[in-house]
Amino acid sequence: MKALMSLGALVGIVGLLLLAGMIFDIIPSNTIRLVEGYMPMQMLFEVGCYVLGFTGLSYMLNAMGMGIPRFWQGIGFWIFFLLYIKYRVYPPIPFSVRAMYGTVGLVAVLMWVSANEEDWKKFKQPILNVLDAQTGFNKVLRYVYLIALPILTWGFSYNVMMPKSEEPIELRTVHPAPPASTKVHGKTYVLQTSLNPYRVNPEGKYDQEYSNSLIVEQGMGRLMKPNANPWDEKAEGYLKYVREGGEIFFQNCHFCHGDNLNGRGLHAFAFNPIPANFTDPGTIAQLQETFIFWRVAKGGMGLPNEGFPWASVMPPWEQHLTVDEMWKVILFEYWHTGYYPRTWD
Amino acid sequence: MGVVTRKKLLSIIALGAMVVALLLPIVMALPSPATGEEVPVAEGAQKEGEKVEKARDVYYKTEGIVVGAPAPKTTDGPADYPRYNFESRVLLWFANQQHLYYGSFVLAVPIFCMIIEFMGVVTKDKALAKRYDQLAYDFIKISLTAYSLTAILGGILIFTFLTLYPTFFSYLSSIFRPVMHIYALMFVAESGTLYIYYYGWDKMKEGFLKWIHLSMSVILNVIGTLLMFLANSWIGFMMSPAGVDEQGRYLGNIWHVIHTALWNPLNLHRILGNMAFGGGVVAAYAAYKFLAAKTDEERAHYDWMGYIAMALGVAFLIPLPFAGYWLMREVYAYRQQMGITLMGGLLAWLFIIQATMIGILFLSTNYYLWQAMGRMRGAEKYQRYIKYLVFLLACGFMVFITPHTMVMTPAELKAMGGQQHPVLGNYGVMSAKNGGINVIITTTVLSFVWYMRGNKVSTVSWARFGNIFMGVFFACAYINIIFLAIYGYYIPANVRVGLSVPQVATTLSCLFFMFTLNSMMMKGAKQMGPIEWGKISARSQYALIMLATAFTWMMGLMGYIRSSVRLFWHVNEIMRDNSPWAYTHTVGFAANVISANVLFFWISILFVFWLGSLTAKKAPVESKVGVPGAIPQPAGSH
């Protein structure tokens, strides 16, 4: 048990040192890389390791008679968590999300320190000591709080009320609800039921399973499946159309959406917001192909009311591409990112 | 003997009358008014030599004879939208919400009464049976005053509809005319049954008569549930109309109008939601009484009452997210646009708030259970592991509330390098969120298991094996849930949606298998000490109040979301809302109105509680006091 706790303590100390290095910019955040494809679980795993590490550290310090009071354990862990989400995770997390996580962290800490009566007493004790002010130090501290708390409240209020010149925050609806049908080049497409006509097997029959089996692998590398190279001259059916879609993509779309379809094309950073990142699981992976077809055809100008503030410079591609070309380019986007379009069966 | 026989006879007659009252509206509905109307119209048309007009059902795609007028095309003016100098929609919102709160409460509480009364009847411990009976009586007493208020609020709601939205209401009642009459008749049946049930309590408290009384509660609840189903058919029709053609003309099949695409999911979701809400409100009542109690005896009683109400509420809360998931799935299947507006588009932020409220509900429940372990000797052994449960809950909660569309300044957007965050973006989608909520629920089940064995040591010969099995089972459950959440990213969406089934199955397996196994292990277990009812921290009672407030707020929120998803339609794609208020409110405004509704409900329900306490003061003393020294053991937990 002791050996296990010692190991935990070691993990805790190393973790804290690494985090301190990142906070003071001695160690770049990406020294320990968040590995693409595994980042969300890695983040949770790291926080879990810290929790176990701190448990070991606390155990060892108690054994040495240097235990940290429950009050400071609680406060310390919360501060650690705030620093972790600010300095460890990159790219930086927006403040609104950090505020949400920070609140959950605070609630979790309070639940932990008040889960039983004994712990709660220990946690409250330093606060009560200051309020009771039985010692000189606590008396001074009480006066400091008496003066500092109103000043802090005033400063906070001032900061909130002071007019700012920053651009206002907008609750942008990234994926507004599509219409039931859309008319492109004179033909009406029902979004719920229309299918990509190029998702076909070598015999030319619509085959979702066949095309799904040939897309690239997700995660690191995005490797092509064996014998599924669209640039093979013998490629037929789905793969042939993927190649044609790829050509259209690199002639028209990659300037904004990027070579890797991650929204970082040559012109991407001239726009605000930058173009959609198709490799993110929250974009095309969540949508039907017909949704993408509608967005490609109608562009930013065709966004419905719900798409406020219509922050999109996407051209209405129906003015530049044929219907077939648009379906093929969509085929390519799914193939390249390794995502399957949403279906409802 | 003669008196008893007469009592029995009268009780049976009363029960028979209730069954007749229950069946009467159904019998009346048998010669379907739809058919009744269909025939004369058709015959009449034939007589005059006119052609019978047929049209296609918008949902069922079947052909039917047109028997109704098209949905009115309203215009903004006093004829269609008469108004005060105030937003009519908000007035209607308020009336509707208050009626729903009270309606839910008075539907849920008799179900609790039925369960608790049944527990009292089957319990062998006489002192405990008496306490259960008293508890059930206390519940129904509160419900009785709330029942009158529900009826009053229902009247206010109808008047609000008639005076502010006359054209729309006239169209809706033209479609639902027979249903509305059946609804009114069932309301009469519900009232009669409730009064006989309540006032007959003392006269039917023993033996055969008690079973008759219990049967009445079953009938009462059947009527109540049917009432709710009928009311649900109206909102189901507004969201996903059926039984009418594209112009909104009624096609004569009343079952199609009732049985719309979303009716069944709404029914299930509302039953569970009402039960959880009712449990929460009663638990909050008990918590308030506990905090205000002056004697240890009172504290013990209300501590126990709070626990029972919380346990019943949470029993229905656990399956609630799954019922919600089914409802959303049906919404997507009905109209993709509606689903996206709800969960990925305009109303997505409200869903994040909803996720937060669900998280609060489960966190409060867990916290209460940990606090409740404080009143048992022997439960200390679990205390040191609570921090790991907190960790699991917090991780699940954070994933569950991560928004898909993040709020950020343009500077943050640039720093992030796009709208999607590479780490958190993964938490913002359904696959991760399913994992998050299942982890939370499984952890809640684990807390319950710990609570159930808090002061006990198993004496069965296979106790060690049983403990290891339970530990491994829970570990495997967590691994399976998390694995499926990750695996969801690597498979087609239609398969991913199906992954929720094994995830839910895992969680429910934990619930049923582990509860069963635990009960078997704890049979004849050695007690480390009694449960000291009343010796629980005040924090636990605040957790119960938090639980109830979160329920109330969430009900208001979800009602608003469900209604808002129709956007500018009174009846989706059939009757357009042409009032000046056919727009979606800002999140802030909606949150303020919901909060005002919650505040009003709690103030008014406090009044109801106060009225209940006035009657309680007249109650005989003997019925309030349990047998000294006998510590009640809540059913289902020990």
PDB file of C-alpha atoms in Angstrom, chain B residues 8 36 39 88 92 99 107 173 215 316 454 466 556 560 566 617:
ATOM      1  CA  LYS B   8     -68.282  -3.900   2.546  1.00  0.00           C
ATOM      2  CA  GLY B  36     -70.803   9.245 -36.618  1.00  0.00           C
ATOM      3  CA  VAL B  39     -71.651   8.859 -42.347  1.00  0.00           C
ATOM      4  CA  SER B  88     -50.229  37.283 -25.181  1.00  0.00           C
ATOM      5  CA  LEU B  92     -50.458  31.848 -22.121  1.00  0.00           C
ATOM      6  CA  HIS B  99     -51.454  24.286 -14.844  1.00  0.00           C
ATOM      7  CA  LEU B 107     -51.094  12.996 -11.105  1.00  0.00           C
ATOM      8  CA  SER B 173     -61.383  22.209 -30.519  1.00  0.00           C
ATOM      9  CA  SER B 215     -58.209  -0.789  -5.614  1.00  0.00           C
ATOM     10  CA  PHE B 316     -38.367   7.416 -12.055  1.00  0.00           C
ATOM     11  CA  GLY B 454     -24.241   1.111   4.784  1.00  0.00           C
ATOM     12  CA  GLY B 466     -20.412 -11.570  -4.073  1.00  0.00           C
ATOM     13  CA  GLY B 556     -40.334  24.676 -17.308  1.00  0.00           C
ATOM     14  CA  TYR B 560     -40.565  25.813 -23.434  1.00  0.00           C
ATOM     15  CA  ARG B 566     -42.666  24.603 -33.715  1.00  0.00           C
ATOM     16  CA  LYS B 617     -53.200  20.145  13.516  1.00  0.00           C
TER      17      LYS B 617
END
